[in-house]
Coordinates of C-alpha atoms in Angstrom, one line a residue:
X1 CA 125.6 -102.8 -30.9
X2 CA 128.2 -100.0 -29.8
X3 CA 126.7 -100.2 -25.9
X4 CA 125.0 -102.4 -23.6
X5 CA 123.0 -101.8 -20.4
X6 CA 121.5 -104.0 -18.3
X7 CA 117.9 -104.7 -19.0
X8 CA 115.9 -103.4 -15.6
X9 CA 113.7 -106.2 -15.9
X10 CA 115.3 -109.3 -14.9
X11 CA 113.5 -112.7 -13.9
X12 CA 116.0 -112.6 -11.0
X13 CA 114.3 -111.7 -7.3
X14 CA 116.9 -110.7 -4.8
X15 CA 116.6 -110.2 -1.5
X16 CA 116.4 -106.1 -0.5
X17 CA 119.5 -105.4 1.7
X18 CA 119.4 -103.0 4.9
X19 CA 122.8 -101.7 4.0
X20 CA 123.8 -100.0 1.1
X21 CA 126.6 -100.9 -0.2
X22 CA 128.8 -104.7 -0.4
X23 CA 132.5 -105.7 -0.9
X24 CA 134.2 -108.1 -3.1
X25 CA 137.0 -109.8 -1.8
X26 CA 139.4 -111.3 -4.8
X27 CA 142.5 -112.8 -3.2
X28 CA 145.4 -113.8 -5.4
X29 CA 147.8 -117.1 -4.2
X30 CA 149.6 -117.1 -7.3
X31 CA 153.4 -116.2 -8.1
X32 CA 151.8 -114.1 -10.9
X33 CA 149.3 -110.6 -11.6
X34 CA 146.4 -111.2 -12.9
X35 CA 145.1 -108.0 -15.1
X36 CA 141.9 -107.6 -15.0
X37 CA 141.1 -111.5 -15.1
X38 CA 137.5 -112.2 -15.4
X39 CA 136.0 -113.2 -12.2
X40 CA 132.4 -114.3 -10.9
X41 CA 130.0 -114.0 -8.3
X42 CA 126.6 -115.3 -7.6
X43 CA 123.8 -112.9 -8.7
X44 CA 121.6 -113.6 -5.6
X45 CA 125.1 -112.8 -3.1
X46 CA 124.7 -109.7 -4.5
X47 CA 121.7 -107.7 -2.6
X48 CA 122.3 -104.0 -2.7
X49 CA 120.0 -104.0 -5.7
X50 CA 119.2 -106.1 -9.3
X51 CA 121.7 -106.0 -11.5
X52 CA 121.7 -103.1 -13.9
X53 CA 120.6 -100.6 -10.6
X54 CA 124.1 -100.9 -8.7
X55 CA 127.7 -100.4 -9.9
X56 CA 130.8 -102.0 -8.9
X57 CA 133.7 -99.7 -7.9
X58 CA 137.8 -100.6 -7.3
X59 CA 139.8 -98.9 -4.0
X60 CA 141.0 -96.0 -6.5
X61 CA 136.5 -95.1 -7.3
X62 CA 136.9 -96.6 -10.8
X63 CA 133.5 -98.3 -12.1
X64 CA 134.1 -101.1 -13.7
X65 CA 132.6 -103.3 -16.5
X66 CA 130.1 -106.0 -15.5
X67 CA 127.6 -108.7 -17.1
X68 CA 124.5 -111.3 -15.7
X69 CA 125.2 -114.3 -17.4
X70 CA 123.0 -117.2 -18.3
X71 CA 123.8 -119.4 -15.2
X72 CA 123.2 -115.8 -13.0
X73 CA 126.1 -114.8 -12.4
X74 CA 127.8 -111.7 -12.4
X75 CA 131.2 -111.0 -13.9
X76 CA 133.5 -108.6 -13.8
X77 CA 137.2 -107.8 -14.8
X78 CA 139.2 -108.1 -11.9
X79 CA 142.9 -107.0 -11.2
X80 CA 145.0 -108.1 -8.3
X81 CA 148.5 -108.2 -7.5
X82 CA 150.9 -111.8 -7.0
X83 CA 150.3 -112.5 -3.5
X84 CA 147.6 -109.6 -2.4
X85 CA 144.1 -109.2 -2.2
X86 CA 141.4 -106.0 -3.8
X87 CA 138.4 -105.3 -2.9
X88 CA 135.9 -104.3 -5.2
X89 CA 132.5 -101.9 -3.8
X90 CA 129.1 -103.0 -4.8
X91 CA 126.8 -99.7 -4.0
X92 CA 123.1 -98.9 -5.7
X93 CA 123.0 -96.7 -9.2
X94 CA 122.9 -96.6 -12.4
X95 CA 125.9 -98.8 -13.8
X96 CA 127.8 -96.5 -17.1
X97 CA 126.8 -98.1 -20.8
X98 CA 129.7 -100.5 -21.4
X99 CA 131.0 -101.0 -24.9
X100 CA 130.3 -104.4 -26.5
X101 CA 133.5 -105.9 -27.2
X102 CA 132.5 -109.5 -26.9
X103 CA 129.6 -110.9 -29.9
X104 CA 129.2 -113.5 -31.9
X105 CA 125.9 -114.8 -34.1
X106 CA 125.3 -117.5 -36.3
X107 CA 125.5 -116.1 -40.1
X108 CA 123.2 -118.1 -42.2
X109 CA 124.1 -115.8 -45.1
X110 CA 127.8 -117.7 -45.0
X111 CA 126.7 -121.2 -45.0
X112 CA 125.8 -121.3 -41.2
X113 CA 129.0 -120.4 -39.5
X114 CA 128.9 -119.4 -36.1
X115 CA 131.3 -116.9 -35.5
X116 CA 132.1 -115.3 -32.9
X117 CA 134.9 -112.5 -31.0
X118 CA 136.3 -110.4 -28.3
X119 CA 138.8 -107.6 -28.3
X120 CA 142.0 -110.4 -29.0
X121 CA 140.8 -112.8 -32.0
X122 CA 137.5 -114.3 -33.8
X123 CA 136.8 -117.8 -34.0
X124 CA 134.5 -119.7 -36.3
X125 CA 132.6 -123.2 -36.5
X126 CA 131.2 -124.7 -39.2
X127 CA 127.7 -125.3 -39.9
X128 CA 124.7 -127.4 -41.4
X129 CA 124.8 -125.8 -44.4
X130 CA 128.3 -126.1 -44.9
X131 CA 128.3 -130.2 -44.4
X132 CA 125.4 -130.5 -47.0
X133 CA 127.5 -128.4 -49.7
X134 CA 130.0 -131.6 -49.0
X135 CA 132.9 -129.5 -48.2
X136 CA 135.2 -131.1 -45.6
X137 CA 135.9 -128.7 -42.9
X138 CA 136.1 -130.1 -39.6
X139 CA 137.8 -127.6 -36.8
X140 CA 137.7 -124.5 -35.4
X141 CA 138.6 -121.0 -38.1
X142 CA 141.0 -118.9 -36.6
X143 CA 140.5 -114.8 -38.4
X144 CA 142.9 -112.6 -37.2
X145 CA 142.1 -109.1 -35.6
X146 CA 144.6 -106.0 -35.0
X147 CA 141.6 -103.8 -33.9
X148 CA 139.6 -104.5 -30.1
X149 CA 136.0 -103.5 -31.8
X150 CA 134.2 -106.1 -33.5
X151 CA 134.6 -106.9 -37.2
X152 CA 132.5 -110.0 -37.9
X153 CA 129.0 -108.2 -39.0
X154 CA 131.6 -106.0 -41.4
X155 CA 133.8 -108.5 -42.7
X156 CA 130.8 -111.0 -43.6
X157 CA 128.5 -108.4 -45.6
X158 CA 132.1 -106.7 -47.0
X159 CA 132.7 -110.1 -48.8
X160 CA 129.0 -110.9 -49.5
X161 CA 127.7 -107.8 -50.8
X162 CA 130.3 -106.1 -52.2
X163 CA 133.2 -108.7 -52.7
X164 CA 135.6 -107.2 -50.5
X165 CA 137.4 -110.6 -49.5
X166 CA 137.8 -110.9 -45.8
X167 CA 140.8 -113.6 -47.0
X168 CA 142.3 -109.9 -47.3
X169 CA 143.9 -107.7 -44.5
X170 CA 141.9 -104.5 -45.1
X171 CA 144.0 -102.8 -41.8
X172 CA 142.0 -104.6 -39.7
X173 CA 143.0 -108.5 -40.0
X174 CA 141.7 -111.2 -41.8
X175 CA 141.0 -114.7 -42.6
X176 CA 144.5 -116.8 -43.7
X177 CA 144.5 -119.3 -41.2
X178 CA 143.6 -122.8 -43.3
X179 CA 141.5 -125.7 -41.5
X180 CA 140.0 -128.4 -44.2
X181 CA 139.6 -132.0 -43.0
X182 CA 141.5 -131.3 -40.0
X183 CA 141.4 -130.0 -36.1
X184 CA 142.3 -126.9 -37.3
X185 CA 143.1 -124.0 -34.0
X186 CA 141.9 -126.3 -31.1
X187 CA 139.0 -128.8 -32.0
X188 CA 139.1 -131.7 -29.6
X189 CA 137.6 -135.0 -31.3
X190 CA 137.7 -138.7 -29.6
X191 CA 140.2 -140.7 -30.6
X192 CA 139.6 -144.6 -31.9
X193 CA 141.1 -147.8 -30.4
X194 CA 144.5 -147.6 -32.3
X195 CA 144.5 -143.9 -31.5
X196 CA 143.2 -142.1 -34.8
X197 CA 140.9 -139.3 -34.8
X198 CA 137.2 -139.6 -35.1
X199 CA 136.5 -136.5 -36.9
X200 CA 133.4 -134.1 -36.1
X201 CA 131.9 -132.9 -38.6
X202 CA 130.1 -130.1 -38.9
X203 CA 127.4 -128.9 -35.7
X204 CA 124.0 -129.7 -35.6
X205 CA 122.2 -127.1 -34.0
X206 CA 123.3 -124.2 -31.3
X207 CA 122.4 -121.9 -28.5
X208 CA 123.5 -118.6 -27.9
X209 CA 123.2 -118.1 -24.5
X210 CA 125.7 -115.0 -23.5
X211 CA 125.9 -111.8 -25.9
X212 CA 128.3 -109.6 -24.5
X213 CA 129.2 -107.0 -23.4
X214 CA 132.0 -109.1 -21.2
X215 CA 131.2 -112.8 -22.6
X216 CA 130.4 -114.4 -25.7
X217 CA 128.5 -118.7 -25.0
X218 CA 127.4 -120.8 -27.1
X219 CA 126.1 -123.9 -26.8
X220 CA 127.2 -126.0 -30.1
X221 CA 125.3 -129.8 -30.5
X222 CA 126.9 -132.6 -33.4
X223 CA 125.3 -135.2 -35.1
X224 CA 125.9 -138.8 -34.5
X225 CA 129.2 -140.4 -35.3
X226 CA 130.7 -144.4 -34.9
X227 CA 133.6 -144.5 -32.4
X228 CA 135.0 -147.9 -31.0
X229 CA 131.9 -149.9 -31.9
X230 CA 129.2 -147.1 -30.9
X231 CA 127.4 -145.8 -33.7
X232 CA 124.8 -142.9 -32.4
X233 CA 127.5 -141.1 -30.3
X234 CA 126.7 -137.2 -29.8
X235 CA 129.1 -134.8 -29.1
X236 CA 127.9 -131.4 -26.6
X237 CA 130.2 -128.3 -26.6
X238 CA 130.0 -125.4 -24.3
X239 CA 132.1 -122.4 -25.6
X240 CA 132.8 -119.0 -23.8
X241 CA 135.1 -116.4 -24.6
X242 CA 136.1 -113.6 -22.6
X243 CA 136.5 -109.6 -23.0
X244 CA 140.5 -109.0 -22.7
X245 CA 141.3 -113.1 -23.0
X246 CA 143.5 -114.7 -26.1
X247 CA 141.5 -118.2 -25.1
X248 CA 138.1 -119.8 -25.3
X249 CA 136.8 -122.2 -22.3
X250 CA 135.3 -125.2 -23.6
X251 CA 133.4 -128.2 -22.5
X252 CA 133.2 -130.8 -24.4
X253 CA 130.6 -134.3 -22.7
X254 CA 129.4 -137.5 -25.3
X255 CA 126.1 -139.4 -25.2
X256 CA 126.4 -142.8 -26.7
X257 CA 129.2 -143.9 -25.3
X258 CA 129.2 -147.8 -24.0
X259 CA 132.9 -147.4 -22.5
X260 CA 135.8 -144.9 -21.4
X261 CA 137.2 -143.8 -24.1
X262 CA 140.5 -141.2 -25.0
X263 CA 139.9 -137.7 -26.7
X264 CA 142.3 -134.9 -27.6
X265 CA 142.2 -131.3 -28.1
X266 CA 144.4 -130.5 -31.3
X267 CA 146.4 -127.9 -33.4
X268 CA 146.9 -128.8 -37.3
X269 CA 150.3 -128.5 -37.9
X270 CA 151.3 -126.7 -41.8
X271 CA 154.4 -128.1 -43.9
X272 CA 155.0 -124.0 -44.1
X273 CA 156.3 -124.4 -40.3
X274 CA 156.6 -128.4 -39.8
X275 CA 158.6 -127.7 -36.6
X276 CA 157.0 -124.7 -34.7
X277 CA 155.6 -126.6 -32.3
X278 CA 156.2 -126.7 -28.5
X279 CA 154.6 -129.4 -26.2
X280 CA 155.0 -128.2 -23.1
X281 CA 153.4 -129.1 -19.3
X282 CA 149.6 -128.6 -19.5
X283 CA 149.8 -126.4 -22.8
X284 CA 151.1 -126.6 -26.3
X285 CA 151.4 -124.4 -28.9
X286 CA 152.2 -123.6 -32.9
X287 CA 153.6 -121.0 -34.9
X288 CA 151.5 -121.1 -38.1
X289 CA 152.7 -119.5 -40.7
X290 CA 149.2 -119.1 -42.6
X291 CA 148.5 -120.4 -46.2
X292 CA 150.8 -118.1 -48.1
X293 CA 153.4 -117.1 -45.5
X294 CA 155.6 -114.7 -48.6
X295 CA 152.2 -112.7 -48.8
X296 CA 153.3 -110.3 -45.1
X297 CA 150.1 -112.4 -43.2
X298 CA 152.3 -112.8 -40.1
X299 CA 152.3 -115.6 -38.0
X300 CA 148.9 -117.1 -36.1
X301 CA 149.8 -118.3 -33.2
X302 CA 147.9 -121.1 -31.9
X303 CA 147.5 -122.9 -28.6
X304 CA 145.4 -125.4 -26.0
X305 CA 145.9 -125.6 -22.8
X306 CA 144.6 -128.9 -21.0
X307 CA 145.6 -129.7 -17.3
X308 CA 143.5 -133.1 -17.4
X309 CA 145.9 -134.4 -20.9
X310 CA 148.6 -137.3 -20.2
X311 CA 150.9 -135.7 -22.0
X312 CA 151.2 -133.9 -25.6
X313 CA 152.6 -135.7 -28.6
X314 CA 153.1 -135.2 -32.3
X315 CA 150.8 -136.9 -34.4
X316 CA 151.4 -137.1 -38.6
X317 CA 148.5 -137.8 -41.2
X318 CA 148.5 -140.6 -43.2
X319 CA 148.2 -138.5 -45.8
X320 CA 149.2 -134.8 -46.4
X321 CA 145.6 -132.9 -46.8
X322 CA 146.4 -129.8 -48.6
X323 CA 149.4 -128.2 -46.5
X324 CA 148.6 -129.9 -43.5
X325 CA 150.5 -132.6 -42.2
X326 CA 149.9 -133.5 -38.8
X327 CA 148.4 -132.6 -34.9
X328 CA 149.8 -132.0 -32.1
X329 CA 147.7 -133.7 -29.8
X330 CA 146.8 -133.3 -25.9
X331 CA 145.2 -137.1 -25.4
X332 CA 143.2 -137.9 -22.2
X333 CA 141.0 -140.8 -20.8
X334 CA 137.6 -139.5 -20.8
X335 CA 134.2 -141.6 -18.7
X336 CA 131.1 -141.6 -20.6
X337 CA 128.8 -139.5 -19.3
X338 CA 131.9 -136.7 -17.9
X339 CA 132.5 -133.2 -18.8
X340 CA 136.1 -132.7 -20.2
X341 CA 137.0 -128.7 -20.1
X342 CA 140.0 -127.2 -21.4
X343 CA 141.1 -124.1 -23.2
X344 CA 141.7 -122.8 -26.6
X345 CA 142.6 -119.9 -28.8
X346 CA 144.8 -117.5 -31.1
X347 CA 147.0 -114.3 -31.1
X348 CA 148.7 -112.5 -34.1
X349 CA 151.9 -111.6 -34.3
X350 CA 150.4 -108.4 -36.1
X351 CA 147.7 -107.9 -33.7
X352 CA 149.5 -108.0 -29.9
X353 CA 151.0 -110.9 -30.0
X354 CA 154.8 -110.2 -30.9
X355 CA 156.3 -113.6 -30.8
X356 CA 156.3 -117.2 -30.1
X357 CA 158.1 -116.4 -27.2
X358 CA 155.4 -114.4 -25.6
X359 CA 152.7 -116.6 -26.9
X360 CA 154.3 -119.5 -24.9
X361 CA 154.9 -117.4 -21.9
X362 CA 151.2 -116.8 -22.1
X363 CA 150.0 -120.1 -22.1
X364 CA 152.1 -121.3 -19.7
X365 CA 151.5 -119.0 -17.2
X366 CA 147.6 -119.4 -17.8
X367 CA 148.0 -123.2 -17.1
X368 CA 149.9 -122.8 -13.6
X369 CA 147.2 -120.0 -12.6
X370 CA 144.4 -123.0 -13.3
X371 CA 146.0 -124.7 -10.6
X372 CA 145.3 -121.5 -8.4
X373 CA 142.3 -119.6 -9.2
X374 CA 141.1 -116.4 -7.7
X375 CA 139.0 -116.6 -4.5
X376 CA 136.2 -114.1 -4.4
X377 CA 134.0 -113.6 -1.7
X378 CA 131.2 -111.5 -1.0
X379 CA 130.9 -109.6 2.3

């Protein structure tokens, strides 16, 4: 799993190009750099040769990183300064091995979580096996990571086979980040007519459909649930995470659904740190403190960012469960039949991310870049 090349045999044809070589235009609008910020082009634009047979260069004769997705296209990391265009050279060869920092798999050993990382965090969701045992766990897992290689396949069989708890920081991060019957780091659930959640429970069957090197998607199907009158409503998710990025996209549609309805995205919020919370315009974010915050864990911090929400709010449980307390929530109006996309993820103040401060800056800055993507084009 160290490297990855490009398998030579593709079901992709592609046209054969009298030239040998192409340029990638990325032009950047924004007030803001963007470091090496995943960006995509059509597979078929691309007729030098099939992917894995050319290489993709910057102005300086650096090769970068680059990945065929399931939807055919290819990414790569681009970098581009506020306000300024790079071009990128596309020329026939042998692309370098690339080191797999982006995986995830399902791990039937652990009850069916699927689990996945990159080079920032590692996320889990719960499984089938998990909602037959009849334990309540409803979000997304947040485990922390202070290392860019991968750790899942380690931590799992560590803690299975020779009971090395991954609930333990072995110098490498760990799993202290509690969810239960909640949202936990980012689950978005439809919301009923006086505005309470509608759980999900756990998923129902999945799709891996991008492995690394560069991206990490899966698609993630739940079982049927009663909202608002409708009692065989199916919820879709589409995760991907990127190599380099401290979110997850996510698109989230529902089948079953008679009427508009309102979802949210949400965070739990922990009576460790019942005010580290920030709702801010198109994000929000929480300092969490982890389950047992005297035990040198650091802090998690946690955040959404949503450009289609109304507006964020505070939310309390009826009912403490465990340490949490409430949400913060990030409602919008959502058409049956529509695709809702918004954004997710961690950092640790132990593992890059030095401060709530930064964290905030971070999302923040992601949401106003939303609102002016990268242009690529192919020449």
């Amino acid at each position: 799993m160290e490297k990855m090349l490009f398998a030579a045999a593709t079901c992709l044809c592609f046209v054969a190009c009298s030239g040998n070589k192409q340029e990638i235009v990325v032009s950047n609008d924004s007030p803001h750099d963007r470091p090496e910020e995943m960006v995509a082009v059509n597979a078929a634009s691309l007729t030098v040769a099939a992917p894995g047979a050319f290489r993709i260069l910057d102005a300086e004769g650096n090769e970068l990183p680059y990945q065929l997705t399931y939807d055919k296209k290819i990414i790569f990391p681009a970098s581009v300064k506020a306000g300024s265009n790079a071009t990128y050279t596309v020329t026939a060869g042998s692309p370098a091995a690339i080191d797999t920092l982006v995986y995830g798999r399902q791990f039937p050993e652990r009850k069916d979580d699927m689990a996945w990382e990159n080079d920032r965090s590692a996320y889990r969701a719960y499984g089938p096996a998990l909602q037959q045992s009849g334990e309540r766990a409803f979000g997304y897992d947040i485990w922390t990571k202070c290392v860019s290689k991968p750790v899942l396949e380690k931590r799992f069989r560590l803690d299975r086979e020779e009971k090395i708890s991954f609930h333990v920081d072995h110098g490498e991060g760990m799993d202290v980040y509690a969810v239960g019957p909640t949202l936990g780091g980012g689950t978005a659930a439809l919301l009923d007519s006086l505005g309470n959640i509608v759980y999900p429970y756990c998923y129902k069957n999945y799709e891996i459909l991008d492995n690394g090197p560069l991206r990490f998607t899966v698609r993630l199907n739940y079982g049927p649930i009663s909202v608002n009158g409708d009692t065989a409503v199916i919820e879709h998710r589409l995760i991907s995470l990127d190599r380099g990025s401290w979110l997850n996209r996510t698109e989230v549609s529902y089948d079953g659904l008679s009427k508009a309805a309102k979802l949210a995205p949400g965070i739990v919020v922990h009576r460790q740190n019942p005010q580290g919370y920030t709702l801010g315009e198109g994000y929000m974010a929480y300092a969490d403190s982890t389950e047992n915050a005297d035990n040198g864990n650091g802090v998690i911090f946690v955040g959404v960012v949503s450009p289609e929400s109304d507006g964020n709010m505070y939310q309390q449980l009826a009912e403490p469960a465990g340490d949490a307390i409430g949400h913060i929530l990030a409602p919008v109006g959502y058409e049956a039949g529509k695709t809702f996309t918004y954004y997710w993820g961690s950092g640790w103040s132990k593992g890059g991310m030095p401060d709530a401060d930064t964290w905030n800056n971070y999302l923040k800055t992601f949401s106003e870049n939303l609102n002016l993507p990268l242009k690529v084009t192919v020449k």
